[in-house]
PDB file of C-alpha atoms in Angstrom:
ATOM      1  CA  UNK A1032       0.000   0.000   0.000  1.00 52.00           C
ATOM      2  CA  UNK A1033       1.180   3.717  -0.796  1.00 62.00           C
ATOM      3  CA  UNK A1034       0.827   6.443   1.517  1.00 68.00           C
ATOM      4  CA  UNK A1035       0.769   9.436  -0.347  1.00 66.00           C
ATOM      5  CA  UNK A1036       2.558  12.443   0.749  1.00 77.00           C
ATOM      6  CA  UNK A1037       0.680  15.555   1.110  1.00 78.00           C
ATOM      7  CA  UNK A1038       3.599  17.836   0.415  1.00 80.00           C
ATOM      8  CA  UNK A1039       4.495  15.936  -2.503  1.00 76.00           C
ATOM      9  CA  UNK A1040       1.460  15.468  -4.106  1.00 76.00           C
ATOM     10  CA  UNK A1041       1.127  19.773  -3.766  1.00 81.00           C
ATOM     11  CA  UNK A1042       4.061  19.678  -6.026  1.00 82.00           C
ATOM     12  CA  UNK A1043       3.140  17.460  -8.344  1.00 78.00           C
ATOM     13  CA  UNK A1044      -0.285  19.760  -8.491  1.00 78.00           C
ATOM     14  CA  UNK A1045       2.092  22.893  -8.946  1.00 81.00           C
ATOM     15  CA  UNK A1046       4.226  21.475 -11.727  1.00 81.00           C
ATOM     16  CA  UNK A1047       1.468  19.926 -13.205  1.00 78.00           C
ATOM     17  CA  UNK A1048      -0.165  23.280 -13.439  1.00 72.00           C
ATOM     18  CA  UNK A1049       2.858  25.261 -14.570  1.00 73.00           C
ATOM     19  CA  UNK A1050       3.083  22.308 -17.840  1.00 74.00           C
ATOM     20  CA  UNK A1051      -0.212  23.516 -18.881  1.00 75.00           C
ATOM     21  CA  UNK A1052       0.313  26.699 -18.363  1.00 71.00           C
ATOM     22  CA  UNK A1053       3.976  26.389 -20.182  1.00 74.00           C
ATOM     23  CA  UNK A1054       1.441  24.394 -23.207  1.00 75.00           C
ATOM     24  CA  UNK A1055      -1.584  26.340 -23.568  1.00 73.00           C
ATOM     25  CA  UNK A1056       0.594  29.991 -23.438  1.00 68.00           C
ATOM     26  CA  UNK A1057       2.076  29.313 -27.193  1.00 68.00           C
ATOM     27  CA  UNK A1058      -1.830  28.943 -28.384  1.00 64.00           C
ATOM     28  CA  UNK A1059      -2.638  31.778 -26.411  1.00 60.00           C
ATOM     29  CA  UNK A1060      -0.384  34.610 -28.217  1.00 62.00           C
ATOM     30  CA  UNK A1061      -0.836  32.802 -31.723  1.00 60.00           C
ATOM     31  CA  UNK A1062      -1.892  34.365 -34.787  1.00 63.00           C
ATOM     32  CA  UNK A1063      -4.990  33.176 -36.880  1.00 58.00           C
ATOM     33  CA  UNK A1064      -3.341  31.660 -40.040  1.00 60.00           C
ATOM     34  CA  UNK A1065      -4.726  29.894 -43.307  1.00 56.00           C
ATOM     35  CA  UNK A1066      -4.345  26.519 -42.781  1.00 60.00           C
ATOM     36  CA  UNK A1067      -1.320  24.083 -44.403  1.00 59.00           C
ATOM     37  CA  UNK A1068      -1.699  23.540 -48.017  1.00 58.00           C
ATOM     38  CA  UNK A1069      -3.374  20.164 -48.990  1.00 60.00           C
ATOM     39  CA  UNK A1070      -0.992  18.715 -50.914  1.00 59.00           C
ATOM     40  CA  UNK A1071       2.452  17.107 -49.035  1.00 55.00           C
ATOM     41  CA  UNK A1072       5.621  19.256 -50.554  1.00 49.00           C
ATOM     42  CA  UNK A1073       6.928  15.419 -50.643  1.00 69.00           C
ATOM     43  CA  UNK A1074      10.761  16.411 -49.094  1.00 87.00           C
ATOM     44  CA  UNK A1075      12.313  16.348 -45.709  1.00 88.00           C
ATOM     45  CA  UNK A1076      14.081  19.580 -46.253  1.00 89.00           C
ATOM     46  CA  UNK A1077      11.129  20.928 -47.390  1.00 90.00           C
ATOM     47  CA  UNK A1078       8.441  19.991 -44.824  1.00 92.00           C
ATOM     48  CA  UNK A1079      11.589  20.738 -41.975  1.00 92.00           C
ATOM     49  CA  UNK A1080      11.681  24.345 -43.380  1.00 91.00           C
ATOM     50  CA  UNK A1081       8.152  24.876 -43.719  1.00 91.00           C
ATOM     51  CA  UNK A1082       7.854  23.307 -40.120  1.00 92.00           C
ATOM     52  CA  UNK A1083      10.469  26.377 -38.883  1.00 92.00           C
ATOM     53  CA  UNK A1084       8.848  28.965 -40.747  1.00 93.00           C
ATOM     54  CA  UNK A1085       5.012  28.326 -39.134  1.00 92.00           C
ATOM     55  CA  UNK A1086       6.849  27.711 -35.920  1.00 90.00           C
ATOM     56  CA  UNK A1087       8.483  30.804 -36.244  1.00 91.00           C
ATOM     57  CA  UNK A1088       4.663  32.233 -36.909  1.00 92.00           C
ATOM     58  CA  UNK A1089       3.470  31.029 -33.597  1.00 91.00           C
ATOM     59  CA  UNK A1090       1.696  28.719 -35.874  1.00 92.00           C
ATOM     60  CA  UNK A1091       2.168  25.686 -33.720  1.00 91.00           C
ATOM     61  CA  UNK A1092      -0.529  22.920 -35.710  1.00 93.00           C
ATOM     62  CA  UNK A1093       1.067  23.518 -38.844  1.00 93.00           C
ATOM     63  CA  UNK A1094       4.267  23.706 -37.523  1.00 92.00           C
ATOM     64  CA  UNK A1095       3.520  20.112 -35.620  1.00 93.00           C
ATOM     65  CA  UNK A1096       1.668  18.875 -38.723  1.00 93.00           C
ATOM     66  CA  UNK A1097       5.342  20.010 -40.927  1.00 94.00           C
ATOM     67  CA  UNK A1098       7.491  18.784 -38.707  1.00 93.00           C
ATOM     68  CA  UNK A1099       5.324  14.746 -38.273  1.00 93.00           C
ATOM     69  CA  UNK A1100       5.862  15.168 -41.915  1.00 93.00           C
ATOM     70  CA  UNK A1101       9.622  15.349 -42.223  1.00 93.00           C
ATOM     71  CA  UNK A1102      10.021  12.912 -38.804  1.00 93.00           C
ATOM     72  CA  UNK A1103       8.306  10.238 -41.071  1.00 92.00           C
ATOM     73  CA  UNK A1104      10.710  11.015 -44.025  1.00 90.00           C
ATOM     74  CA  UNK A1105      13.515  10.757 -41.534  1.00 91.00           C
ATOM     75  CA  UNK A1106      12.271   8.591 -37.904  1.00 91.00           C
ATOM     76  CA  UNK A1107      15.590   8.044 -36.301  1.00 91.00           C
ATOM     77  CA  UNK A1108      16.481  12.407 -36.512  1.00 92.00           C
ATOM     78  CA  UNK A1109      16.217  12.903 -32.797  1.00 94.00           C
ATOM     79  CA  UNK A1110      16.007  16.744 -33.001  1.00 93.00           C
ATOM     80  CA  UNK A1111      13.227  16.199 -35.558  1.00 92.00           C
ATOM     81  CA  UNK A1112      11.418  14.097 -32.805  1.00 94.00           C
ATOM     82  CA  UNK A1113      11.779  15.938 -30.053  1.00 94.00           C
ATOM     83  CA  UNK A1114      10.865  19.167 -32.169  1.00 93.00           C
ATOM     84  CA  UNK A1115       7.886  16.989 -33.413  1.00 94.00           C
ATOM     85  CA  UNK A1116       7.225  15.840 -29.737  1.00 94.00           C
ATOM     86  CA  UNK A1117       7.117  19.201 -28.021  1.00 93.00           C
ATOM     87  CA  UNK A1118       5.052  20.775 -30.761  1.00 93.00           C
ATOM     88  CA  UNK A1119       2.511  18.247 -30.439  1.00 94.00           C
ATOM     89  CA  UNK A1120       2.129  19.262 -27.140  1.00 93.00           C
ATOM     90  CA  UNK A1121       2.173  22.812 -27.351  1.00 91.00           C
ATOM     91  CA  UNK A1122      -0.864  21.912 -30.014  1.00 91.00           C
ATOM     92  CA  UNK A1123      -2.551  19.843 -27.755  1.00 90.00           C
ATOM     93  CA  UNK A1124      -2.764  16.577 -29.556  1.00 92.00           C
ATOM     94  CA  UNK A1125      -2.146  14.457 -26.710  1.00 93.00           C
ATOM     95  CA  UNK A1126      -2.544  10.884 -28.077  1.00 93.00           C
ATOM     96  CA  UNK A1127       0.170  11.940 -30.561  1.00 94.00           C
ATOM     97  CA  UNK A1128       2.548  14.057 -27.960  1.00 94.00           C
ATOM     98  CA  UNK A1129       2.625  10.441 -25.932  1.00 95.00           C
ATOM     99  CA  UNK A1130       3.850   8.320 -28.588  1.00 96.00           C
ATOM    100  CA  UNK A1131       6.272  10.188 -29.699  1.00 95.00           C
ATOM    101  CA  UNK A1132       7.111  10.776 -26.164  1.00 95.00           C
ATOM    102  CA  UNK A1133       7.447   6.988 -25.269  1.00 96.00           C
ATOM    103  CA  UNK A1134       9.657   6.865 -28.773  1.00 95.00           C
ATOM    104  CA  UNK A1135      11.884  10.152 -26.722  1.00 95.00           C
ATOM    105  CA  UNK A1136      12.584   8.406 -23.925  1.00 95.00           C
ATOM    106  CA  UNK A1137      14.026   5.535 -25.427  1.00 95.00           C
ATOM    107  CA  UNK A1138      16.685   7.460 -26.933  1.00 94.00           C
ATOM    108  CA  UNK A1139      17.106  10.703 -24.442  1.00 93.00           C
ATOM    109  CA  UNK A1140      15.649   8.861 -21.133  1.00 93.00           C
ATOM    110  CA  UNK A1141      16.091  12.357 -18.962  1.00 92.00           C
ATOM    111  CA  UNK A1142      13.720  13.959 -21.421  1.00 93.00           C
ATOM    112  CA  UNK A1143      12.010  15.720 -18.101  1.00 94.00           C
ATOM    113  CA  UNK A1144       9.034  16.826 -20.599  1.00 93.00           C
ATOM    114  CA  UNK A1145       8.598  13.681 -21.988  1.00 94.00           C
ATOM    115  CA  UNK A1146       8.982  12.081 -18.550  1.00 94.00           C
ATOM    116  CA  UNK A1147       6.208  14.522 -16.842  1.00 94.00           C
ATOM    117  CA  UNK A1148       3.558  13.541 -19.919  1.00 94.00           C
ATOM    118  CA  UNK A1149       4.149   9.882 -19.889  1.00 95.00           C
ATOM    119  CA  UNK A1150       3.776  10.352 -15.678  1.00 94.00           C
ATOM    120  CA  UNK A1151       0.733  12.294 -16.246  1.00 93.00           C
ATOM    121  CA  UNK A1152      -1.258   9.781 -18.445  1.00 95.00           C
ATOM    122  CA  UNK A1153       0.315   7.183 -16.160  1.00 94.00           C
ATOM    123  CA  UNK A1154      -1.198   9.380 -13.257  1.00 93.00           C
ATOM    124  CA  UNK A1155      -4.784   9.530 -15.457  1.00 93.00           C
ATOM    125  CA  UNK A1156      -4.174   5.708 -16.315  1.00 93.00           C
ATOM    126  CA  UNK A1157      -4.591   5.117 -12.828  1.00 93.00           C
ATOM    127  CA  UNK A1158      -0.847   3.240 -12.626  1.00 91.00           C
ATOM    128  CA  UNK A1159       0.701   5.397 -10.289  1.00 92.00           C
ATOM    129  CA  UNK A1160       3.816   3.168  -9.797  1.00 93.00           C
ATOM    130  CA  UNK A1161       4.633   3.934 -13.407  1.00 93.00           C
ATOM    131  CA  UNK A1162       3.546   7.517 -12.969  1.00 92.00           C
ATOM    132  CA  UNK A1163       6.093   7.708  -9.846  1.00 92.00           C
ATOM    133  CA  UNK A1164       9.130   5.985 -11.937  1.00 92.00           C
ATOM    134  CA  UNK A1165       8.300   8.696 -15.089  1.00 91.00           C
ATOM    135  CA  UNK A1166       7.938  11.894 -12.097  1.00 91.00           C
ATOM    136  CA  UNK A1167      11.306  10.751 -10.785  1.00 91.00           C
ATOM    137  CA  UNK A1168      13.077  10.675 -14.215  1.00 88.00           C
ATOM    138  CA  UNK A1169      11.565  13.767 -14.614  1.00 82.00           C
TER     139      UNK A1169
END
């Protein structure tokens, strides 16, 4: 049986707070731009650049949906995935921001983002001895 700490689990609370603050802030002084074009540019370089330039924009979806784009033409680019990783979560596709944050951890395992999102849907999972391993990695 756990006993849960009281101080801890306020700290948890705070950091947990100050990740979505850190995540929703990005969304909060975007722009309104037109969406991606429809059709794939079809290179790395080219969905990597375009993935710089809306991130540059504040545009953080098309940036995320650039940068998935050129970590499929190149999956073992670590900067592309962890570029990839934390723009999914800044865009708030979670289901995507955790797989490629399972894939992060594997080859940077002190990712402390990647750690606190794979404790937090650990946490939400209801497997808080998992959730305690990721927080402590973190």
């Amino acid at each position: 049986m756990t006993i849960v700490d009281r101080a801890a689990l306020r700290r948890w609370a705070r950091r947990s707070l100050l990740l979505a603050v850190l995540l929703a802030a990005p969304a909060a002084y975007s722009e309104v731009v037109a969406d991606s074009p429809d059709e794939d540019p079809g290179t790395l370089l080219g969905n990597y650049l375009s993935g710089r330039m809306a991130r540059g924009d504040h545009d953080t979806v098309a940036a995320a949906d650039f940068y998935s784009k050129a970590l499929a033409g190149d999956p073992s680019n670590e900067i592309i995935l962890e570029q990839t990783f934390l723009l999914e979560a800044a865009s708030a596709h979670w289901d995507r921001a955790i797989r490629l944050a399972n894939e992060l951890v594997k080859v940077e395992p002190a990712h402390r983002i990647a750690q606190f999102l794979l404790g937090c849907d650990a946490f939400k999972r209801g497997d808080y001895k998992e959730a305690d391993e990721h927080f402590s990695a973190a």
